Phi, psi and omega in degrees: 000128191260119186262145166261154163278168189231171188227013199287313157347317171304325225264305195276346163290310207284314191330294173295321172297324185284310188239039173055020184285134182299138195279005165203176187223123173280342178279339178264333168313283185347311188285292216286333237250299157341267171312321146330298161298325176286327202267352191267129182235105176289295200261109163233087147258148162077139200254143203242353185267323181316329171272350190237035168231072184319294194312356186245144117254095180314150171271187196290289164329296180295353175256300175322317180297310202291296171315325178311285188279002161273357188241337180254333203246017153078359189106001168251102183219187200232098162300115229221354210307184192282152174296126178071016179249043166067100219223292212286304162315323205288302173338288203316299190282012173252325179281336182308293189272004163302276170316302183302324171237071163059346184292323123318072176246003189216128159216160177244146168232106174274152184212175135320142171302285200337335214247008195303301154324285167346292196276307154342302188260004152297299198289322171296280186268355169246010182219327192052038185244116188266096222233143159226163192283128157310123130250143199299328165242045174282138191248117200266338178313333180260029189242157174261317168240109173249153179231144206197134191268180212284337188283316160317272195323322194276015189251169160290147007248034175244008161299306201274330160308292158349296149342283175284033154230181219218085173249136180270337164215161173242161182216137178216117183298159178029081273187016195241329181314298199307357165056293195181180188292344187275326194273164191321298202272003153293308211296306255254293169297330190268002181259343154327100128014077167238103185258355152206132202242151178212119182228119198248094175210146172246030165234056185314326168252104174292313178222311186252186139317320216257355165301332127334301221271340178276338182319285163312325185288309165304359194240291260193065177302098171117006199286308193240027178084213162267191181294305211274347182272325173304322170308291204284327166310314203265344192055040173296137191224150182296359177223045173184145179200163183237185182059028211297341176324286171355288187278000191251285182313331178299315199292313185278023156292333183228005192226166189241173166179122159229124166284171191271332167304001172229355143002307197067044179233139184308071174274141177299156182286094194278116177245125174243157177206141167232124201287124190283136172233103202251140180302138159300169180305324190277298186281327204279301174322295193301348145313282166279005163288314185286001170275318148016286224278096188301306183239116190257009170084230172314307186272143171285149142334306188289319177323315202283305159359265169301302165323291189302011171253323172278282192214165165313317168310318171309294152351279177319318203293290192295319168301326171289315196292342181281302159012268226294359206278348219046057175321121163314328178258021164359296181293336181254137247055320201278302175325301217251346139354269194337317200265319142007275182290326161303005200245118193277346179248152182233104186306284170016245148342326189278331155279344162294307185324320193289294163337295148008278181277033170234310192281031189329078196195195195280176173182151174232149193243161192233110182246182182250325196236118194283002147287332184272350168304328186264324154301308152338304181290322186284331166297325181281315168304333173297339176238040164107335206273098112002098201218118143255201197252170175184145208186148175312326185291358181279124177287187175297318174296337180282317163313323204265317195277308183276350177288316154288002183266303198291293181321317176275308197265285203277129174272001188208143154258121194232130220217143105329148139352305180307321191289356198282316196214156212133295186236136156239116211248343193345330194278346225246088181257349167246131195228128169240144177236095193293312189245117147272141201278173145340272245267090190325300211308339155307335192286281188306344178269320162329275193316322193283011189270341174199039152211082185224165156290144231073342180285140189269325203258160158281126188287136150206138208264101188285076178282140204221121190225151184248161170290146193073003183253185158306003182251328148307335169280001197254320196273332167315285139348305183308287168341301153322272177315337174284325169291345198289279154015288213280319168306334194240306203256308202150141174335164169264130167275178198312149178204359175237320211059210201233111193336305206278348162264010179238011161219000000 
């Protein structure tokens, strides 16, 4: 490569002598002078994003979570805050400041599909990041932030796009779906290019510990040994560990968590209770007629279980497909059908309705099962009660039209799962969780659906259980998993109360 001296200087010098022309201009020194200095970061301490987002004003908490992880944990981290206390902000000003110094030029943010929108439009008008949504003839190598939901990504031929491009940071909402090592979009992620990771759940452990230990192994491969040194330091069991002081200072090495109590923000009061409930003479037989049931084909017992807890229509739905299986017990399947279907009261339902006409006010019921979501509904119009439905199978706009029906119209939301995230409900002060899950953290997400920032009100959480059934042993179990939780990540806020004085 041939360097020349260049001489074009000569031309604008002889230029200024001949016609006496000033030799600068301060105002373009000035300007230029400006821009320099503004492009110069002397220090990194202290966030730097903050100047250039007239539209945001972060909370305290939330500026604090971001510097923590760009100046002690380098950009890999576990946003762990409490549900509605802004995780989604926190992400925007570490990558926001990340882009300003160079550090950043391409990043993915995988989400729910339901949260996709959410984030396009955080990022767009409140980051001034200008991000779009995967699409299949999008050509994405020329876009710097993409946002792509998780079901997509972990699929053929969008994997492999993915793959062949070169993102300097990944950011992944509800960051608890990745479960472990066994599923696609664990698989997915962990194959990914991370030179700065942000994984956003405020529920890191869902049913065990090692859903943790795959977490942190994805941000820190060795942060917490192997499966089997994790295994063997800790004496880990999926509801039990020892040293947990120990393994709680490692995690926070890598996880930020803010409560809504330490905030320093004024909050409503969350009052739970879990409402005892007993089967009539009638539903308590066809309960135990389905323990009876020697070969249930495909479906567990317990599954049948828990149905016959929501409602008979849930129920009815797995006997006929054990039917259609040529069930070997046909007749005793046909027999507790038969009696089933005889059944005119559902307790259940008969305690929500009371709740309902006591709170007189908006509520949401939380089911497990879309058959019993149809009943519901058709039981609360008989007796006057105004409702819609909302569920995973709905797109967004239909998700957005009943969320608005429910605001405008409707005295009840009878909700699914899909509704557990997602959805901010704030106007919303009664949540009955008619079907309780496995998982607390489902629990707590339910509830973060309207004890959140903005709620005016005291929440309050109707958990509904009937006695004697398979739902003391599930509220049992819940505990269990809550203390495991509250040993490694932090306290909880209240989400059940207390089991052994309310059934």
């Amino acid at each position: 490569m041939k360097i020349e001296r260049s001489s074009e200087w000569e031309e604008g010098f002889i230029n200024k002598l001949d016609h006496l022309e000033k030799w600068d201009s301060w105002t373009l020194y000035k300007m230029n002078y400006d821009i320099v200095k503004m492009k110069l970061i002397t220090d990194f301490t202290g966030l730097q994003a903050t100047k250039y987002l007239p539209n945001l004003k972060p909370l305290t908490h939330q500026l604090e979570a971001a510097e923590t992880v760009i100046e002690r944990m380098n950009g890999k981290a576990i946003l762990a805050d409490e549900v509605g206390l802004g995780k989604t902000i926190e992400a925007g000003l570490i990558l926001k400041e990340y882009l300003i110094r160079g550090l950043v030029k391409r990043a993915l943010i995988l989400a729910p599909a339901s949260l996709i929108n959410q984030w396009i439009e955080e990022l767009n008008i409140k980051f001034h990041i200008p991000a779009i949504a995967y699409k299949k003839n999008v050509p994405i190598e020329r876009y710097d932030v993409l946002i792509m939901s998780m079901d997509t990504a972990k699929k053929s031929p969008h994997k492999e796009r993915i793959y062949e491009q070169d993102y300097d940071m990944i950011i992944i909402d509800e960051a608890h779906k990745l479960k472990n090592h066994k599923t696609q979009i664990y698989e997915f992620v962990q194959s990914l290019k991370k030179k700065f990771c942000l994984l956003l759940t405020a529920t890191p452990i869902q049913n065990d510990v090692f859903e943790l230990f795959y977490l942190i192994s994805l941000l820190k491969p060795g942060h917490l040994g192997n499966y089997d040194t994790f295994q063997s330091a800790f004496s880990a069991s999926k509801h039990d560990l020892e040293h947990n002081d120990y393994l709680k200072e490692l995690v926070n090495q890598v996880m930020v968590r803010n409560r809504r109590e330490d905030t320093g923000i004024e909050w409503t009061n969350r009052r739970v209770q879990i409402v005892p409930i007993q089967f009539t003479k009638e539903e308590a037989e066809v309960y135990d007629l389905l323990g009876t049931l020697q070969n249930t084909g495909s479906f567990s017992l317990i599954t049948l279980r828990k149905e016959m807890c929501s409602s008979k229509e849930a129920t009815a739905l797995t006997l006929s497909k054990m039917l259609e299986e040529d069930n070997a017990q046909s007749q005793e399947v046909e027999a507790i059908l038969a009696k089933l279907m005889a059944l005119e009261v559902n307790s259940k339902a008969n305690k929500t309705l009371e709740i309902i006409e006591q709170a007189q006010d908006k509520v949401i019921i939380f089911t497990e099962y879309r058959a019993t979501q149809i009943y519901l509904q058709w039981y609360l119009h008989s007796k006057g009660i105004t409702s819609v439905l909302f569920n995973g199978k709905f797109n967004k706009n239909k998700r957005d039209y009943m969320k608005h029906l429910f605001k405008e119209k409707a005295q009840v939301l009878i909700a699914t799962e899909a509704g557990g995230e997602g959805i901010n409900l704030q106007f919303c002060h009664h949540v009955i969780n008619y079907d309780l899950p496995w998982n607390p953290m489902k629990l707590e997400q339910r509830i973060g659906r309207v004890h959140r920032l903005g709620q005016e009100h005291d929440v309050h959480i109707y958990n509904l259980a009937i006695a004697n059934t398979i739902e003391e042993n599930i509220l049992a179990l819940l505990h269990t998993k809550i203390d495991v939780f509250e040993k490694v990540v932090g306290d909880l806020d209240a989400i059940l109360s207390n089991f052994k004085e309310s059934v």
